[in-house]
Amino acid sequence: MRRGFRLAFRPGHHRRRRSLGHRRFLVHPVTRCQICSDTAPVRIGVRGHPARGRSGGGFLCGLLAALIVLLAGAESVRAQVYTYVDENGITVFTDRKPDTSRYRVRNLGCFGTCRTGVDWEQTPLFNGSFQAEIEAASEVFGVDPALVRAVVHAESWFQPDAVSHAGAQGLMQLMPATARRFGVVNPFDPVDNITGGVAYLAWLLEEFDQDLTRVLAAYNAGENAVRRHEGVPPFAETREYVRRVEILLRRYRR
């Protein structure tokens, strides 16, 4: 069995400008890889050996990417991560279901964007999922709700707790920087995530003159990549992403 990690941190003394304070991470081997998302600066240590670097501000994308590498040789690129606070006040992230009933679950791994072998013309649709949230955000920002539904389907398979290998989070798989840019406080809250994601789509539609192909490419690869290549970047993942969202959009519009 592939060895992974049990990740835990203990809150330290509060600093004046950071309400969550400095935290020290300890990493212990268990069965597979775990991950967290946090907004405070941290110090990372492996089995008691603290690292010198710090990660401050925003979610722990670097830590996420580093730990995901450990899944590369596993039987599956998906994992469930449990997080809870133990009797010593230490927050723990693990792939083993804890004995306590007070825990939260995060799904980690591959969702919509990296799936292969899916027939996007035939795969079941999620016509009723998060209908109120999608319609409300679509009305506010003037975005086709079918487009929102197609993006959510392609990005997260409608799983609100999804976390990708790159650190994208929630239903619309927002990267932490994008989430902050559009005012998302909790990327795992469906209303917050969808509102931020639809706001981003509305911004992209205006930025690229309603050119849907470029909008979708920018959502996947970033607007700077689309500007740099003056169109869809020559990335296989991005081109496949545009193709599948366009298929899903056509189907959701029926």
PDB file of N, CA and C in Angstrom, residues 5-40:
ATOM      1  N   PHE A   5       0.198  10.601   4.173  1.00  0.00           N
ATOM      2  CA  PHE A   5       0.459  11.505   5.273  1.00  0.00           C
ATOM      3  C   PHE A   5      -0.750  11.715   6.164  1.00  0.00           C
ATOM      4  N   ARG A   6      -0.436  12.034   7.394  1.00  0.00           N
ATOM      5  CA  ARG A   6      -1.397  12.607   8.324  1.00  0.00           C
ATOM      6  C   ARG A   6      -0.858  13.995   8.622  1.00  0.00           C
ATOM      7  N   LEU A   7      -1.649  15.001   8.318  1.00  0.00           N
ATOM      8  CA  LEU A   7      -1.187  16.382   8.422  1.00  0.00           C
ATOM      9  C   LEU A   7      -1.909  17.058   9.573  1.00  0.00           C
ATOM     10  N   ALA A   8      -1.136  17.707  10.455  1.00  0.00           N
ATOM     11  CA  ALA A   8      -1.740  18.348  11.620  1.00  0.00           C
ATOM     12  C   ALA A   8      -1.063  19.667  11.897  1.00  0.00           C
ATOM     13  N   PHE A   9      -1.817  20.609  12.460  1.00  0.00           N
ATOM     14  CA  PHE A   9      -1.174  21.842  12.890  1.00  0.00           C
ATOM     15  C   PHE A   9      -1.734  22.292  14.224  1.00  0.00           C
ATOM     16  N   ARG A  10      -0.871  22.959  14.980  1.00  0.00           N
ATOM     17  CA  ARG A  10      -1.251  23.493  16.284  1.00  0.00           C
ATOM     18  C   ARG A  10      -1.205  25.013  16.212  1.00  0.00           C
ATOM     19  N   PRO A  11      -2.293  25.689  16.525  1.00  0.00           N
ATOM     20  CA  PRO A  11      -2.262  27.150  16.521  1.00  0.00           C
ATOM     21  C   PRO A  11      -1.231  27.668  17.506  1.00  0.00           C
ATOM     22  N   GLY A  12      -0.506  28.712  17.108  1.00  0.00           N
ATOM     23  CA  GLY A  12       0.499  29.299  17.980  1.00  0.00           C
ATOM     24  C   GLY A  12       0.020  30.629  18.513  1.00  0.00           C
ATOM     25  N   HIS A  13       0.963  31.489  18.876  1.00  0.00           N
ATOM     26  CA  HIS A  13       0.591  32.793  19.414  1.00  0.00           C
ATOM     27  C   HIS A  13       0.034  33.664  18.298  1.00  0.00           C
ATOM     28  N   HIS A  14      -0.968  34.422  18.600  1.00  0.00           N
ATOM     29  CA  HIS A  14      -1.572  35.300  17.608  1.00  0.00           C
ATOM     30  C   HIS A  14      -0.668  36.491  17.345  1.00  0.00           C
ATOM     31  N   ARG A  15      -0.540  36.830  16.083  1.00  0.00           N
ATOM     32  CA  ARG A  15       0.191  38.021  15.723  1.00  0.00           C
ATOM     33  C   ARG A  15      -0.789  39.161  15.545  1.00  0.00           C
ATOM     34  N   ARG A  16      -0.293  40.369  15.686  1.00  0.00           N
ATOM     35  CA  ARG A  16      -1.174  41.525  15.707  1.00  0.00           C
ATOM     36  C   ARG A  16      -1.975  41.660  14.426  1.00  0.00           C
ATOM     37  N   ARG A  17      -1.370  41.395  13.258  1.00  0.00           N
ATOM     38  CA  ARG A  17      -2.050  41.653  11.994  1.00  0.00           C
ATOM     39  C   ARG A  17      -2.729  40.421  11.431  1.00  0.00           C
ATOM     40  N   ARG A  18      -2.618  39.270  12.088  1.00  0.00           N
ATOM     41  CA  ARG A  18      -3.201  38.055  11.534  1.00  0.00           C
ATOM     42  C   ARG A  18      -4.031  37.368  12.611  1.00  0.00           C
ATOM     43  N   SER A  19      -5.336  37.324  12.397  1.00  0.00           N
ATOM     44  CA  SER A  19      -6.212  36.801  13.428  1.00  0.00           C
ATOM     45  C   SER A  19      -5.997  35.318  13.675  1.00  0.00           C
ATOM     46  N   LEU A  20      -5.520  34.577  12.656  1.00  0.00           N
ATOM     47  CA  LEU A  20      -5.332  33.145  12.821  1.00  0.00           C
ATOM     48  C   LEU A  20      -3.950  32.787  13.344  1.00  0.00           C
ATOM     49  N   GLY A  21      -3.033  33.739  13.338  1.00  0.00           N
ATOM     50  CA  GLY A  21      -1.725  33.499  13.928  1.00  0.00           C
ATOM     51  C   GLY A  21      -0.821  32.607  13.110  1.00  0.00           C
ATOM     52  N   HIS A  22       0.364  32.352  13.663  1.00  0.00           N
ATOM     53  CA  HIS A  22       1.355  31.492  13.017  1.00  0.00           C
ATOM     54  C   HIS A  22       1.061  30.041  13.372  1.00  0.00           C
ATOM     55  N   ARG A  23       1.248  29.144  12.436  1.00  0.00           N
ATOM     56  CA  ARG A  23       0.969  27.737  12.686  1.00  0.00           C
ATOM     57  C   ARG A  23       2.134  26.875  12.244  1.00  0.00           C
ATOM     58  N   ARG A  24       2.354  25.804  12.978  1.00  0.00           N
ATOM     59  CA  ARG A  24       3.434  24.886  12.641  1.00  0.00           C
ATOM     60  C   ARG A  24       2.822  23.563  12.201  1.00  0.00           C
ATOM     61  N   PHE A  25       3.258  23.064  11.061  1.00  0.00           N
ATOM     62  CA  PHE A  25       2.722  21.822  10.541  1.00  0.00           C
ATOM     63  C   PHE A  25       3.639  20.654  10.865  1.00  0.00           C
ATOM     64  N   LEU A  26       3.044  19.520  11.191  1.00  0.00           N
ATOM     65  CA  LEU A  26       3.778  18.277  11.349  1.00  0.00           C
ATOM     66  C   LEU A  26       3.190  17.276  10.378  1.00  0.00           C
ATOM     67  N   VAL A  27       4.020  16.493   9.735  1.00  0.00           N
ATOM     68  CA  VAL A  27       3.552  15.525   8.760  1.00  0.00           C
ATOM     69  C   VAL A  27       3.989  14.140   9.201  1.00  0.00           C
ATOM     70  N   HIS A  28       3.047  13.191   9.274  1.00  0.00           N
ATOM     71  CA  HIS A  28       3.346  11.844   9.716  1.00  0.00           C
ATOM     72  C   HIS A  28       2.831  10.858   8.675  1.00  0.00           C
ATOM     73  N   PRO A  29       3.538   9.753   8.392  1.00  0.00           N
ATOM     74  CA  PRO A  29       3.087   8.802   7.385  1.00  0.00           C
ATOM     75  C   PRO A  29       1.880   8.004   7.853  1.00  0.00           C
ATOM     76  N   VAL A  30       0.896   7.846   6.935  1.00  0.00           N
ATOM     77  CA  VAL A  30      -0.169   6.879   7.162  1.00  0.00           C
ATOM     78  C   VAL A  30      -0.370   6.090   5.879  1.00  0.00           C
ATOM     79  N   THR A  31      -1.497   6.242   5.187  1.00  0.00           N
ATOM     80  CA  THR A  31      -1.740   5.402   4.025  1.00  0.00           C
ATOM     81  C   THR A  31      -1.768   6.117   2.698  1.00  0.00           C
ATOM     82  N   ARG A  32      -2.190   7.371   2.690  1.00  0.00           N
ATOM     83  CA  ARG A  32      -2.234   8.111   1.433  1.00  0.00           C
ATOM     84  C   ARG A  32      -2.063   9.589   1.702  1.00  0.00           C
ATOM     85  N   CYS A  33      -2.247  10.397   0.662  1.00  0.00           N
ATOM     86  CA  CYS A  33      -1.992  11.832   0.773  1.00  0.00           C
ATOM     87  C   CYS A  33      -3.224  12.592   1.267  1.00  0.00           C
ATOM     88  N   GLN A  34      -3.019  13.568   2.096  1.00  0.00           N
ATOM     89  CA  GLN A  34      -4.090  14.448   2.548  1.00  0.00           C
ATOM     90  C   GLN A  34      -3.754  15.895   2.231  1.00  0.00           C
ATOM     91  N   ILE A  35      -4.745  16.761   2.353  1.00  0.00           N
ATOM     92  CA  ILE A  35      -4.514  18.168   2.019  1.00  0.00           C
ATOM     93  C   ILE A  35      -5.472  19.061   2.787  1.00  0.00           C
ATOM     94  N   CYS A  36      -5.089  20.301   2.913  1.00  0.00           N
ATOM     95  CA  CYS A  36      -5.964  21.270   3.555  1.00  0.00           C
ATOM     96  C   CYS A  36      -5.960  22.560   2.768  1.00  0.00           C
ATOM     97  N   SER A  37      -6.873  23.444   3.151  1.00  0.00           N
ATOM     98  CA  SER A  37      -6.872  24.799   2.637  1.00  0.00           C
ATOM     99  C   SER A  37      -6.930  25.710   3.841  1.00  0.00           C
ATOM    100  N   ASP A  38      -6.046  26.684   3.897  1.00  0.00           N
ATOM    101  CA  ASP A  38      -6.000  27.563   5.048  1.00  0.00           C
ATOM    102  C   ASP A  38      -5.546  28.933   4.612  1.00  0.00           C
ATOM    103  N   THR A  39      -5.821  29.938   5.425  1.00  0.00           N
ATOM    104  CA  THR A  39      -5.506  31.298   5.016  1.00  0.00           C
ATOM    105  C   THR A  39      -4.377  31.916   5.806  1.00  0.00           C
ATOM    106  N   ALA A  40      -3.837  31.230   6.791  1.00  0.00           N
ATOM    107  CA  ALA A  40      -2.792  31.806   7.631  1.00  0.00           C
ATOM    108  C   ALA A  40      -1.415  31.378   7.151  1.00  0.00           C
TER     109      ALA A  40
END
